[in-house]
Each structure stands twice: as C-alpha cells, then as structure tokens.
Short mmCIF file of C-alpha atoms in Angstrom, two decimals:
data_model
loop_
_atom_site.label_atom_id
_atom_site.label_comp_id
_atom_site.label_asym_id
_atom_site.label_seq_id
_atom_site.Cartn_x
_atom_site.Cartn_y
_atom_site.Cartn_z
CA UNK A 5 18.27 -26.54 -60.21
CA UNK A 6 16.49 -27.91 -56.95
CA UNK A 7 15.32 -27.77 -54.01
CA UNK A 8 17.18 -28.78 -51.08
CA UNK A 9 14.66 -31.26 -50.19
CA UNK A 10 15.41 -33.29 -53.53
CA UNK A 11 19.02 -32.59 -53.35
CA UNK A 12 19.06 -34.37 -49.63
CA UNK A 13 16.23 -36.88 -51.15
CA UNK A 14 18.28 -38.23 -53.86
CA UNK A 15 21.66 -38.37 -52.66
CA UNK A 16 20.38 -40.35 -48.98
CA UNK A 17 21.43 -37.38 -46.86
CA UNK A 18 24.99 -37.18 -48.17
CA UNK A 19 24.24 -33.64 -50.39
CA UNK A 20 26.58 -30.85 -49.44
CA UNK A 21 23.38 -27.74 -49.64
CA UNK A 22 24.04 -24.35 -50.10
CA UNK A 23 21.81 -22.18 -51.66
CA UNK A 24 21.18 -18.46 -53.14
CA UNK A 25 17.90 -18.46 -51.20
CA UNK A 26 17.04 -19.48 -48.05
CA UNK A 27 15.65 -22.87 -47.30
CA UNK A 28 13.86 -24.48 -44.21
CA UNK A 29 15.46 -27.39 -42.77
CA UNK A 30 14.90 -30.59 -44.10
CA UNK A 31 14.50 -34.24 -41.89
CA UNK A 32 15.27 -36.69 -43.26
CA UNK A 33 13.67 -40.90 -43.12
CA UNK A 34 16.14 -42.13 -40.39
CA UNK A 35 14.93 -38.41 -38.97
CA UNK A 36 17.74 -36.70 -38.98
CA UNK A 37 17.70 -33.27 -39.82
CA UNK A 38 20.00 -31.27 -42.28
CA UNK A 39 19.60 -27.03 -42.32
CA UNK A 40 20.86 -25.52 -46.19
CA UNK A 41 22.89 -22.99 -45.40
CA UNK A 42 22.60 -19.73 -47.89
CA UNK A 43 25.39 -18.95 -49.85
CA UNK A 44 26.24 -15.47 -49.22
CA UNK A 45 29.18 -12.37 -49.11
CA UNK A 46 27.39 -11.30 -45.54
CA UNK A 47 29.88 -14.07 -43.94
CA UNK A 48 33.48 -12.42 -45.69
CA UNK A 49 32.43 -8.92 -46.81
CA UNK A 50 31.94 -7.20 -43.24
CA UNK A 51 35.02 -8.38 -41.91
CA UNK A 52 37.38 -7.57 -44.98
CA UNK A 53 36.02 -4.47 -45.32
CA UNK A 54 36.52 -3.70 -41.78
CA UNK A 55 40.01 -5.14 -42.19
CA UNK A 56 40.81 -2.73 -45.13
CA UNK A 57 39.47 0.27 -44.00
CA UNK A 58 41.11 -0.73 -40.59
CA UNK A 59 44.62 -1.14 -42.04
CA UNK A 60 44.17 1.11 -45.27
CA UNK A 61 44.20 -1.47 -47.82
CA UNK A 62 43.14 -0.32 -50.90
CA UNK A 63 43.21 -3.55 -53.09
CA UNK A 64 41.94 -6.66 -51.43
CA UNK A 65 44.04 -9.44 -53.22
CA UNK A 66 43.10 -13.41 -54.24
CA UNK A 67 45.42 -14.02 -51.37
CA UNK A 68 43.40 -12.10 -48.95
CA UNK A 69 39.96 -13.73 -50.16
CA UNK A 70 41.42 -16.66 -49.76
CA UNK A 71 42.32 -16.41 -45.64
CA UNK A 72 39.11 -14.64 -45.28
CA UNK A 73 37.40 -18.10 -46.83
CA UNK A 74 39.51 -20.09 -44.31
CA UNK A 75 38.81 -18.40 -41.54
CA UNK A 76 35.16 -18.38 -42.37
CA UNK A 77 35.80 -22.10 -42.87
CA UNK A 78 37.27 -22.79 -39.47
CA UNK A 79 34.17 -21.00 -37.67
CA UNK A 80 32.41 -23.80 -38.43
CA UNK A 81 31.30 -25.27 -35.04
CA UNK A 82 31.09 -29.30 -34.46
CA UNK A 83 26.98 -28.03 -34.21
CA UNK A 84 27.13 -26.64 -37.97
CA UNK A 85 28.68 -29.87 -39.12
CA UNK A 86 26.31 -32.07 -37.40
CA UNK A 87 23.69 -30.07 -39.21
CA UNK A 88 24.68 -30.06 -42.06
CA UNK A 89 25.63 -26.76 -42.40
CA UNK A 90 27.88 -25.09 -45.37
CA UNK A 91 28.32 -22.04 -43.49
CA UNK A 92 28.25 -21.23 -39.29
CA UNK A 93 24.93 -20.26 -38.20
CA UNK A 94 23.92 -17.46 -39.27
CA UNK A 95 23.33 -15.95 -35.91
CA UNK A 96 27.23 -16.44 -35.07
CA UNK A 97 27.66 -13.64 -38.12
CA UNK A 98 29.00 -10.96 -35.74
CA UNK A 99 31.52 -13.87 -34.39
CA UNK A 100 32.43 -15.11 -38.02
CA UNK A 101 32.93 -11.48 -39.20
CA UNK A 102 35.37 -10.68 -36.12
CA UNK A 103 37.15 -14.06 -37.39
CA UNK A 104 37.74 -13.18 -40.75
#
C-alpha cells in the first residue's frame, strides 16, 4: 500500500491512481498536477439501480455491469484525462449516473 504521492513519485508521473480513500492532488517536479480519483460504486450504483427499478429488472447481470463500466468509462472528459483522473469528476456524478 501507498500513498498517491509515492505512487506518482516513483513511477515519474506515469501511475494510473485510484484509491479507497480520498486523496489531495498531487504536483508533480515538471509541476504538473495529477488528482487520484476514489474508487467507488457511487459512479455505477445510482444509475443501475435507477435503470432496474425503471425497467423492472430484478437480476442485474455481468453483462449489464459491464455497459454500466463503459459508459462510466466514456464520461471521462479530455479535462479528467489531462488530470489524471481514473474516474470523471466527481461533481459530474449526477451526469455520469444519467449516462450509465
């Protein structure tokens, strides 16, 4: 385990960061700045459920995981990339969830 700081620090920048916790965003020498995202359900769960309960589902398949991941993939912004992101920013949840 470490912190995103070292994980950044030790790979020059090229770490892919996300973590159970949040972490503060981390500049690097050349001063660049990277943001950990946090690893969490809050980006798939509200718009599955709302999917299922929506449509009746009651079993949410591998399948179905699986295009909710995409599409929580593909509301990555060219912004989140550039900052290193794993996940959209966190205040886009409402726009990710309506995605997936």
């Amino acid at each position: 385990e470490c912190t995103a700081e070292q994980a950044y620090a030790w790979t020059d920048g090229r770490a892919i960061v996300a973590t159970g916790s949040p972490f503060q965003p981390v500049t690097l020498p050349d001063g660049s700045v990277r943001i950990p995202s946090q690893c969490n359900n809050m980006y798939i769960f509200p718009g599955l459920g709302l999917a299922a309960s929506a449509t009746g589902i009651e079993i949410i398949t591998d399948d179905m995981l699986y295009v909710a991941a995409v599409a929580c993939a593909g509301s990555m912004s060219e912004q989140d990339i550039a900052e290193g992101r794993t996940f959209p920013n966190i205040k886009r949840i409402r726009e990710v969830s309506l995605e997936v």
